[in-house]
Amino acid sequence: MKRFKKIAVYTSLALLPVLANSCTNLDEKAYDTLLTNNFYNNRNEVVSAVLRPYTHANAWITPGQSGWWRLSELSGDQLAWPQKGRHGYDNGQWIRLHYHTWTVDESTVLNCWNLLWTGLGFCNDAIGNIEGRDAAKMGLSQEEKDGFTGELRLLRAFHYLRLMDIYGNIPIVTTVGEPVSPETKPRAEVFSFIEKEIKDNIDKSPNLSKALLGRMSKAGGYAMLAELYLNAEKWSGTARWDDCIAACDALINSTAGGMNGALALDTNLTDTYKPNNDLSKEIIFSIAYDYIISNFAPQWPGDFYHFNQGQINGNPINGNDGVVVIPGVYTTFDDADKRKKEWLLIGPQWKYGSNGTDPVIASGGNEYDGQQLVFVDNIRKNAQGSTVSDMTQGEENSGVRFNKYRLGPLTDPSYRSCDWAVYRLSWIYFVKAEAIMRKNGGVATQEAVDLVNTIKQRAYSAADWPAHAYTTATLTMDELLAELGREFIFEGYRRQELIRFGKYTTGTWWDHNASESYRELFPIPRTQLQLNTNLKQNDGYPN
C-alpha cells in the first residue's frame, strides 16, 4: 500500500516546475516572477504543487540539516554533538548550542530561518494559485479544491507554529511578495493567527487515512491545537488547559481518522520506528519515505551514525559520528525498561546477523582504528587515560547512540523507508496528562496517571510492571518531565519541554550551566535584520 501511494506522490512531483527560490529574505520579493497560466491546468499539476512543501519539510523537521530539530534537541539536556578527536568541532557551532552561547550570526540559526520560510513560501504559492482558480478548470471538484486549500493552510500554520516556537516574534505573510518588507508581529498575535487558521480550516481538511500518509489532515490539525494550547501560557500569556484537553480528546477518541483504521497505540515499542512503520496505528503526521520506489530516504543517519555504522545494521549507510546521548541520560532508564535496550545503543558492537561473534572493527585512522567499536556512556579521552569530560574531549566511540528508528538491512523490503513521526498518539496521551496536572496545580489525578501509565507500561514486562507503575503520589511534575524525556528522546520536543517546566535556562546538566533567560528564544539572524529594517530583534540580542 505504501509503495502504491509513493508511486503516485513522486510521479506527481516529477511534473512540478521550479516555482520559487525562497521567501526568507523578507524585505525582497519572495519569488521569481513566473507565469503560472500554463500550470495548475489538471489535477496532477495541482497535486504536485500541494506536495512540494512536504518534500522540503524533510530538510527542517527531521535531523540531518540545521533546522528546527537541531536547534530544539542540541540545546537541551539529552543530546549533544561534541567534538570527537579530529571530528565534529565544526567551527564550534554545536558547542555553542549546548552552552547556550549562540550568536546573531550563527549559521545554524540562519539556516533554520531560511528553511522554514522557504517551506512557508511553497505553501503560500500553492494556496494563492489554487484558491484563485476555478475548480473545474483545474480538473477538480469544488470539494477537492477546498480540501487541498484546507490542507495547505494547516500545513502553513504548522510552519508558523515552528517559527513561533523558535523565534517567537515573527512577521505574518500570507501572500507571495506582499508586503515587500513585513513587520515583526508579537508572539501573542502570531499565536492567535495560527489558532484561527487551524480552527478555520480543520473541518475543511480531509480525515487522516492511508491516502494521506505523510500529509497534513484533520488529525494533524488537532495535534497542532494540542501543541499550541499546551504551550499557550508561554506563547500567548494565557493558559489554555481545557482547550488542550479537548484537542487531545478529539484524537484519543479517533474523531479525525487514522492511517490504519482508527487511531490507536502501537502495542510493540518498535512498531512506530521500524522500516515499514507506515503500518503504525499511532502516527498522526509524519515525514514519509520510500527509498525502494522513489530514492527518497531519511537523512538522519548522517547526524547519528558512526563512520562504520552500516556493519551494525546490515547495510552500507554510515554517518558523521555526530549526535550522542549526553553522559548520565542512559542511567535514567531503569534496567527493566525495554526502551533502554531497544532505543539506545551502547557497548561492544557486532556485525549484523553475526549473533555477537563477528566484531565491528573501527577504521579510518581515528582513536580506535583496528579495534572493536565500543560505545561508552562518557565523553572523554579514555585512550589517553583522561577523566576530563566536556564538549571538546570526545573520541570516536564517545556517547550512547541513537537506535530508535531503524533503516533495516539491505534485504528488508522496506529498507530505508521508515517514516519520521512528527506527531504520534503516545505524545497526545502525555499532553493531556500534563494539561490535567497543570490545571490541578501540578498534582496528578488518577486520570493523568492512567494516561501516562498506559504508555509507560509498554516498556515493561508483566512481571516488572507493578514495581514501575506510577501513582498519584509518584507522578510529580519533575517525574513527568523525566518520563517525557525517556519516552520522546530524539523526537525534537526537549527544548519545548524544558521551557514549559522552567528548566531550559535555569537548569544545569553535564557540560552546561544556567544561561540568560532571553535564550528561551533564538535571535532573528543578523543578515535578515540588515535586509529588512522592519524586523525587530528579540530582547537580549544585539542587532
XYZ file of C-alpha atoms in Angstrom:
543
model
C 0.000 0.000 0.000
C 2.806 2.387 0.916
C 4.575 1.706 -2.378
C 1.423 2.365 -4.380
C 0.938 5.658 -2.577
C 4.538 6.739 -3.088
C 4.460 5.968 -6.809
C 1.593 8.424 -7.131
C 3.334 11.015 -4.986
C 6.618 11.011 -6.829
C 5.059 10.785 -10.270
C 3.250 13.994 -9.384
C 6.403 15.621 -8.041
C 8.183 14.901 -11.291
C 5.690 17.219 -13.006
C 6.486 20.155 -10.717
C 8.477 23.032 -12.231
C 10.663 25.270 -10.119
C 8.062 27.584 -8.618
C 10.215 29.565 -6.243
C 13.606 30.390 -4.860
C 12.775 31.253 -1.277
C 10.887 33.683 0.899
C 13.497 34.047 3.592
C 14.804 37.490 2.627
C 11.602 39.071 3.800
C 12.368 42.536 2.519
C 12.813 41.298 -1.019
C 10.373 39.832 -3.486
C 9.963 36.265 -2.267
C 9.671 34.509 -5.614
C 10.948 34.877 -9.115
C 8.308 36.324 -11.388
C 6.966 33.262 -13.205
C 3.958 32.860 -15.397
C 1.674 30.208 -13.933
C -1.082 30.369 -16.534
C 0.281 27.219 -18.098
C 0.345 25.408 -14.784
C -2.465 24.202 -12.464
C -4.360 23.045 -15.544
C -5.023 19.494 -14.344
C -5.212 17.523 -11.163
C -1.650 16.161 -11.395
C -0.229 19.663 -11.602
C -2.277 20.754 -8.603
C -1.208 17.731 -6.567
C 2.449 18.348 -7.392
C 2.177 21.893 -6.047
C 0.391 20.654 -2.918
C 3.151 18.113 -2.265
C 6.118 20.426 -2.770
C 6.209 21.779 0.816
C 6.270 18.221 2.194
C 9.443 17.171 0.415
C 11.064 20.395 1.601
C 9.910 19.753 5.189
C 12.256 16.767 5.320
C 15.078 19.311 5.497
C 13.968 21.109 8.634
C 11.680 18.848 10.701
C 13.975 15.823 10.911
C 17.649 15.554 11.890
C 20.104 15.943 9.032
C 20.167 19.678 8.360
C 20.312 22.735 10.606
C 16.583 23.132 11.007
C 14.088 23.066 13.854
C 15.201 19.651 15.121
C 18.862 20.538 15.693
C 18.082 23.812 17.457
C 15.475 22.076 19.609
C 17.425 18.999 20.650
C 21.079 20.065 20.675
C 20.312 22.922 23.064
C 18.617 20.569 25.548
C 19.639 18.226 28.344
C 19.669 14.884 26.493
C 21.621 15.147 23.240
C 24.799 16.851 22.068
C 27.230 16.887 19.140
C 30.591 17.013 20.912
C 33.963 17.192 19.254
C 35.381 13.676 18.968
C 39.081 13.726 18.306
C 39.673 15.452 14.966
C 35.975 15.344 14.066
C 32.915 17.376 14.986
C 34.275 20.760 16.040
C 32.556 22.387 13.031
C 33.571 25.923 13.953
C 32.183 25.395 17.454
C 28.535 25.665 16.384
C 27.358 22.535 18.233
C 29.331 23.551 21.322
C 27.631 26.956 21.356
C 24.228 25.277 21.026
C 24.961 23.113 24.064
C 26.294 26.048 26.090
C 23.502 28.455 25.003
C 26.108 30.907 23.711
C 24.912 31.143 20.102
C 25.200 34.498 18.333
C 23.053 36.516 15.928
C 25.448 35.479 13.152
C 25.079 31.739 13.823
C 24.763 29.680 10.625
C 22.567 27.129 12.401
C 20.091 29.856 13.372
C 20.113 31.385 9.886
C 19.725 28.024 8.155
C 16.687 27.162 10.264
C 15.135 30.541 9.460
C 15.794 30.072 5.729
C 14.464 26.524 5.609
C 11.246 27.338 7.449
C 10.439 30.470 5.463
C 11.178 28.684 2.198
C 8.704 25.938 3.109
C 6.150 28.518 4.152
C 6.636 30.223 0.794
C 5.864 26.998 -1.043
C 2.594 26.854 0.930
C 1.708 30.469 0.139
C 2.407 29.997 -3.551
C 0.192 26.923 -3.852
C -2.595 28.413 -1.727
C -2.725 31.590 -3.793
C -2.749 29.759 -7.111
C -5.317 27.129 -6.165
C -7.690 29.489 -4.363
C -7.577 31.957 -7.243
C -8.606 29.446 -9.920
C -11.846 27.790 -10.912
C -12.013 24.211 -9.648
C -13.318 22.744 -12.896
C -10.535 24.385 -14.933
C -8.015 22.602 -12.718
C -9.756 19.267 -13.168
C -11.038 19.301 -9.597
C -14.377 19.185 -7.881
C -15.090 22.062 -5.531
C -14.774 19.629 -2.632
C -11.293 18.605 -3.790
C -10.246 22.223 -4.216
C -11.455 23.088 -0.725
C -9.712 20.018 0.689
C -6.372 20.944 -0.897
C -6.512 24.544 0.285
C -7.609 23.479 3.771
C -4.708 21.023 3.938
C -2.220 23.652 2.725
C -3.465 26.242 5.197
C -2.997 23.741 8.028
C 0.492 22.984 6.746
C 1.280 26.692 6.573
C 0.043 27.024 10.164
C 2.445 24.233 11.102
C 5.349 26.214 9.626
C 4.234 29.275 11.584
C 3.952 27.211 14.763
C 7.558 26.090 14.421
C 8.779 29.606 13.580
C 6.929 30.980 16.615
C 8.392 28.222 18.775
C 11.993 29.011 17.786
C 11.961 32.775 17.134
C 8.859 33.991 18.975
C 8.114 37.336 17.348
C 7.936 36.988 13.571
C 6.158 38.510 10.545
C 2.887 37.117 9.234
C 2.987 36.751 5.454
C 0.167 35.038 3.582
C 0.683 36.277 0.020
C 3.808 35.825 -2.078
C 5.795 39.074 -2.135
C 3.275 41.069 -0.088
C 4.194 43.100 1.813
C 7.684 43.695 0.494
C 9.130 44.378 3.956
C 6.841 42.738 6.519
C 6.897 43.872 10.130
C 7.611 41.691 13.120
C 4.439 40.743 14.971
C 4.274 39.993 18.710
C 4.283 36.312 19.585
C 0.771 36.505 21.045
C -0.544 37.883 17.739
C 1.189 35.114 15.812
C -0.363 32.619 18.235
C -3.842 33.994 17.517
C -3.228 33.870 13.768
C -2.141 30.224 13.931
C -5.088 29.266 16.121
C -7.572 30.930 13.768
C -6.014 29.342 10.670
C -6.247 25.887 12.214
C -9.802 26.315 13.505
C -10.996 27.851 10.225
C -9.575 25.023 8.126
C -9.632 21.886 10.243
C -13.121 20.856 9.139
C -12.341 21.677 5.502
C -9.421 19.260 5.560
C -9.736 15.520 4.966
C -9.635 12.953 7.747
C -6.351 11.134 8.212
C -6.208 7.985 6.072
C -3.653 5.829 4.309
C -4.039 8.076 1.279
C -2.715 10.985 3.373
C 0.440 9.222 4.548
C 2.986 11.953 5.215
C 0.479 14.762 4.657
C -1.441 17.171 6.859
C -5.001 16.207 7.754
C -7.773 16.967 10.219
C -5.961 14.766 12.746
C -2.782 16.782 12.207
C -4.808 19.923 12.839
C -5.970 18.633 16.219
C -2.390 17.660 17.095
C -1.266 21.182 16.287
C -4.018 22.594 18.501
C -2.891 20.296 21.311
C 0.678 21.590 20.981
C -0.477 25.186 20.637
C -2.624 25.049 23.775
C -0.058 23.026 25.751
C 2.412 25.894 25.274
C -0.166 28.690 25.295
C 0.853 30.096 28.664
C 4.386 30.684 27.383
C 3.486 31.579 23.814
C 0.437 33.806 24.337
C 0.492 34.688 28.042
C -2.738 32.812 28.817
C -3.079 29.174 29.890
C -5.485 27.077 27.775
C -5.582 23.735 29.593
C -9.239 22.903 28.868
C -8.780 23.655 25.177
C -5.672 21.468 25.189
C -7.582 18.573 26.746
C -10.410 18.943 24.215
C -7.978 18.794 21.277
C -6.357 15.677 22.758
C -9.740 14.025 23.246
C -10.593 14.535 19.578
C -7.570 12.371 18.729
C -7.853 9.867 21.558
C -11.473 9.294 20.531
C -10.347 8.964 16.894
C -12.794 11.502 15.510
C -10.408 12.616 12.734
C -9.425 9.299 11.155
C -6.230 7.264 11.226
C -3.672 5.815 8.833
C -4.636 2.224 9.549
C -8.204 2.375 10.773
C -8.921 4.238 13.982
C -6.002 5.887 15.757
C -4.650 3.514 18.407
C -1.477 2.956 20.379
C 1.070 0.597 18.869
C 1.416 -2.376 21.196
C 5.096 -3.013 20.449
C 7.767 -0.416 21.231
C 9.459 -0.915 17.864
C 6.395 -0.796 15.599
C 6.387 3.004 15.432
C 10.013 3.106 14.277
C 10.662 0.078 12.064
C 11.170 0.258 8.278
C 7.520 -0.471 7.485
C 6.138 1.870 10.135
C 3.504 3.025 7.672
C 1.595 0.149 9.299
C 1.657 2.000 12.622
C -1.708 2.863 14.113
C -0.480 5.727 16.268
C 1.336 8.026 13.832
C -0.710 11.184 13.234
C 1.632 13.175 10.985
C 4.978 12.125 9.578
C 7.669 12.801 7.017
C 7.183 9.833 4.699
C 9.940 7.981 2.862
C 10.117 5.185 0.328
C 13.671 4.567 -0.793
C 12.899 1.477 -2.877
C 10.441 3.251 -5.155
C 11.461 6.882 -5.054
C 15.069 7.019 -3.822
C 13.733 9.412 -1.136
C 15.461 8.291 2.058
C 15.822 9.589 5.622
C 18.734 11.942 6.140
C 19.062 11.461 9.906
C 21.754 8.726 9.691
C 24.225 11.500 8.862
C 23.660 13.045 12.298
C 23.500 9.863 14.343
C 25.586 7.101 12.772
C 29.217 6.236 13.367
C 31.615 6.030 10.416
C 31.257 2.213 10.488
C 27.573 2.028 11.471
C 26.467 0.147 8.368
C 28.150 -3.018 9.581
C 25.970 -2.942 12.698
C 22.771 -2.539 10.701
C 23.488 -4.804 7.720
C 23.521 -2.011 5.144
C 26.038 0.443 3.638
C 24.743 3.564 5.415
C 27.286 5.290 7.656
C 27.240 8.722 9.248
C 29.300 11.646 10.513
C 29.624 10.291 14.081
C 27.810 13.354 15.386
C 24.907 13.355 17.839
C 25.169 11.312 21.031
C 23.262 10.954 24.287
C 24.994 13.096 26.897
C 26.587 11.284 29.855
C 24.163 10.153 32.540
C 20.949 10.154 30.486
C 21.318 6.434 29.794
C 21.252 5.660 33.520
C 17.904 7.433 33.941
C 16.344 4.442 32.156
C 15.702 1.558 34.540
C 17.411 -1.697 33.546
C 13.972 -3.317 33.244
C 12.857 -0.591 30.814
C 12.750 -2.084 27.306
C 13.308 1.366 25.806
C 16.840 1.296 27.223
C 17.722 -1.735 25.127
C 15.597 -1.060 22.049
C 16.153 2.677 21.514
C 19.744 3.187 22.736
C 22.990 1.637 21.533
C 25.878 1.002 23.926
C 28.750 -1.398 24.470
C 30.669 -3.659 22.057
C 29.283 -3.613 18.524
C 28.902 -6.690 16.329
C 28.238 -7.140 12.640
C 24.611 -7.580 11.673
C 23.453 -11.182 11.800
C 26.602 -12.495 13.495
C 24.888 -13.100 16.861
C 27.743 -11.491 18.732
C 30.542 -13.447 17.073
C 31.924 -11.027 14.461
C 33.002 -7.651 15.890
C 32.713 -4.335 14.095
C 36.257 -3.058 13.699
C 36.720 0.708 13.698
C 38.559 2.115 10.719
C 39.509 5.491 9.305
C 42.548 6.411 11.362
C 40.696 7.548 14.482
C 41.331 6.672 18.143
C 40.288 3.023 17.964
C 41.381 2.195 14.431
C 41.758 -1.587 14.145
C 39.927 -2.282 17.422
C 36.367 -3.362 18.127
C 33.954 -0.446 18.218
C 32.601 0.010 21.749
C 30.161 2.834 22.543
C 30.567 4.161 26.096
C 28.454 6.341 28.397
C 31.052 9.060 28.755
C 32.702 11.760 26.677
C 36.384 11.855 27.481
C 39.716 10.739 26.068
C 39.761 7.246 27.540
C 42.591 6.135 25.247
C 44.806 8.712 26.962
C 43.594 7.841 30.454
C 41.935 11.248 30.852
C 38.932 11.862 33.110
C 38.208 15.368 31.769
C 34.702 15.400 30.264
C 33.351 18.275 28.200
C 32.185 19.135 24.690
C 35.756 19.110 23.291
C 37.061 15.917 24.892
C 35.333 13.147 22.949
C 36.644 10.189 20.992
C 35.070 8.365 18.067
C 33.217 5.962 20.391
C 32.105 8.565 22.956
C 28.470 8.558 23.986
C 25.482 6.242 23.931
C 23.948 6.221 20.455
C 20.602 6.554 18.686
C 18.848 3.279 17.864
C 15.186 4.334 17.843
C 14.365 4.419 14.146
C 15.629 1.507 12.056
C 16.637 1.557 8.398
C 16.633 -2.229 8.223
C 19.154 -4.431 6.429
C 19.526 -4.390 2.650
C 17.288 -7.447 2.438
C 14.329 -5.707 4.113
C 11.577 -4.968 1.551
C 11.068 -1.589 3.267
C 14.783 -0.796 3.535
C 15.469 2.917 4.297
C 11.750 3.674 4.220
C 10.868 4.322 7.862
C 8.758 7.460 8.205
C 9.701 10.080 10.816
C 6.783 10.667 13.203
C 6.155 14.349 13.881
C 3.038 13.722 15.959
C 2.051 10.367 17.453
C -0.802 9.332 19.704
C 1.500 8.460 22.624
C 2.537 12.102 22.739
C -1.110 13.176 22.817
C -1.653 10.981 25.902
C 1.213 12.775 27.639
C -0.039 16.189 26.526
C -3.449 15.520 28.037
C -1.904 14.205 31.254
C 0.277 17.304 31.595
C -2.665 19.629 30.938
C -4.705 17.840 33.609
C -1.870 18.115 36.128
C -1.198 21.770 35.428
C -4.901 22.537 35.711
C -4.785 20.751 39.095
C -1.920 22.835 40.454
C 0.792 20.425 39.341
C -0.710 17.461 41.200
C -1.514 14.240 39.376
C -5.067 12.988 39.229
C -5.864 9.327 38.637
C -6.804 10.146 35.044
C -3.386 11.710 34.421
C -1.668 8.704 35.997
C -3.678 6.296 33.863
C -2.767 8.164 30.669
C 0.964 8.088 31.396
C 0.902 4.508 32.674
C -0.852 3.346 29.505
C 2.206 4.454 27.521
C 4.872 3.519 30.051
C 3.508 0.003 30.570
C 4.579 -0.961 27.051
C 8.191 -0.651 28.181
C 7.958 -3.312 30.900
C 7.227 -6.996 31.140
C 4.132 -8.083 33.004
C 6.307 -9.261 35.872
C 8.268 -5.993 36.114
C 5.397 -3.575 35.596
C 3.829 -3.414 39.101
C 7.077 -2.100 40.575
C 7.312 0.686 37.981
C 3.717 1.899 37.622
C 3.080 5.498 38.640
C 0.631 6.508 41.341
C -0.855 9.902 42.104
C 1.908 10.285 44.714
C 4.856 9.334 42.485
C 3.848 11.127 39.275
C 5.142 14.548 40.256
C 5.848 17.306 37.733
C 9.575 16.563 37.913
C 8.902 12.887 37.276
C 6.615 13.760 34.367
C 9.445 15.771 32.783
C 11.808 12.834 33.279
C 9.340 10.400 31.722
C 8.742 12.742 28.792
C 12.487 12.609 28.242
C 12.565 8.835 28.264
C 9.538 8.286 26.016
C 10.252 11.015 23.466
C 14.033 11.043 23.364
C 15.319 12.034 19.890
C 11.874 13.260 18.739
C 12.513 17.024 18.774
C 10.473 18.285 21.715
C 13.022 18.519 24.532
C 13.598 22.283 24.315
C 9.834 22.906 24.478
C 9.533 20.601 27.469
C 12.377 22.245 29.376
C 10.931 25.706 28.725
C 7.463 24.706 29.949
C 8.939 23.177 33.094
C 11.165 26.205 33.763
C 14.431 24.294 33.285
C 15.759 25.413 29.894
C 17.752 28.439 31.021
C 17.848 27.747 34.765
C 18.905 24.108 34.680
C 22.366 22.582 34.661
C 23.396 19.284 33.084
C 26.669 17.598 32.181
C 28.738 20.345 30.475
C 26.043 23.037 30.600
C 25.463 25.804 33.116
C 22.429 28.037 33.526
C 22.025 30.645 30.787
C 20.310 34.005 30.370
C 16.508 33.914 30.357
C 16.288 35.537 26.920
C 17.885 32.393 25.455
C 14.451 30.779 25.505
C 14.160 32.358 22.060
C 16.726 32.242 19.295
C 17.713 35.551 17.679
C 16.456 36.869 14.373
C 19.517 36.320 12.128
C 21.537 39.499 11.657
C 21.536 39.168 7.866
C 17.722 39.259 7.870
C 17.675 42.366 10.068
C 20.015 44.066 7.609
C 17.844 43.117 4.636
C 14.555 44.111 6.243
C 14.645 47.042 8.634
C 11.041 46.341 9.672
C 12.163 43.224 11.506
C 12.730 43.677 15.239
C 15.370 41.715 17.122
C 14.335 39.601 20.113
C 15.134 41.020 23.542
C 18.652 40.367 24.799
C 20.300 40.071 21.390
C 22.213 42.795 19.514
C 21.032 43.993 16.138
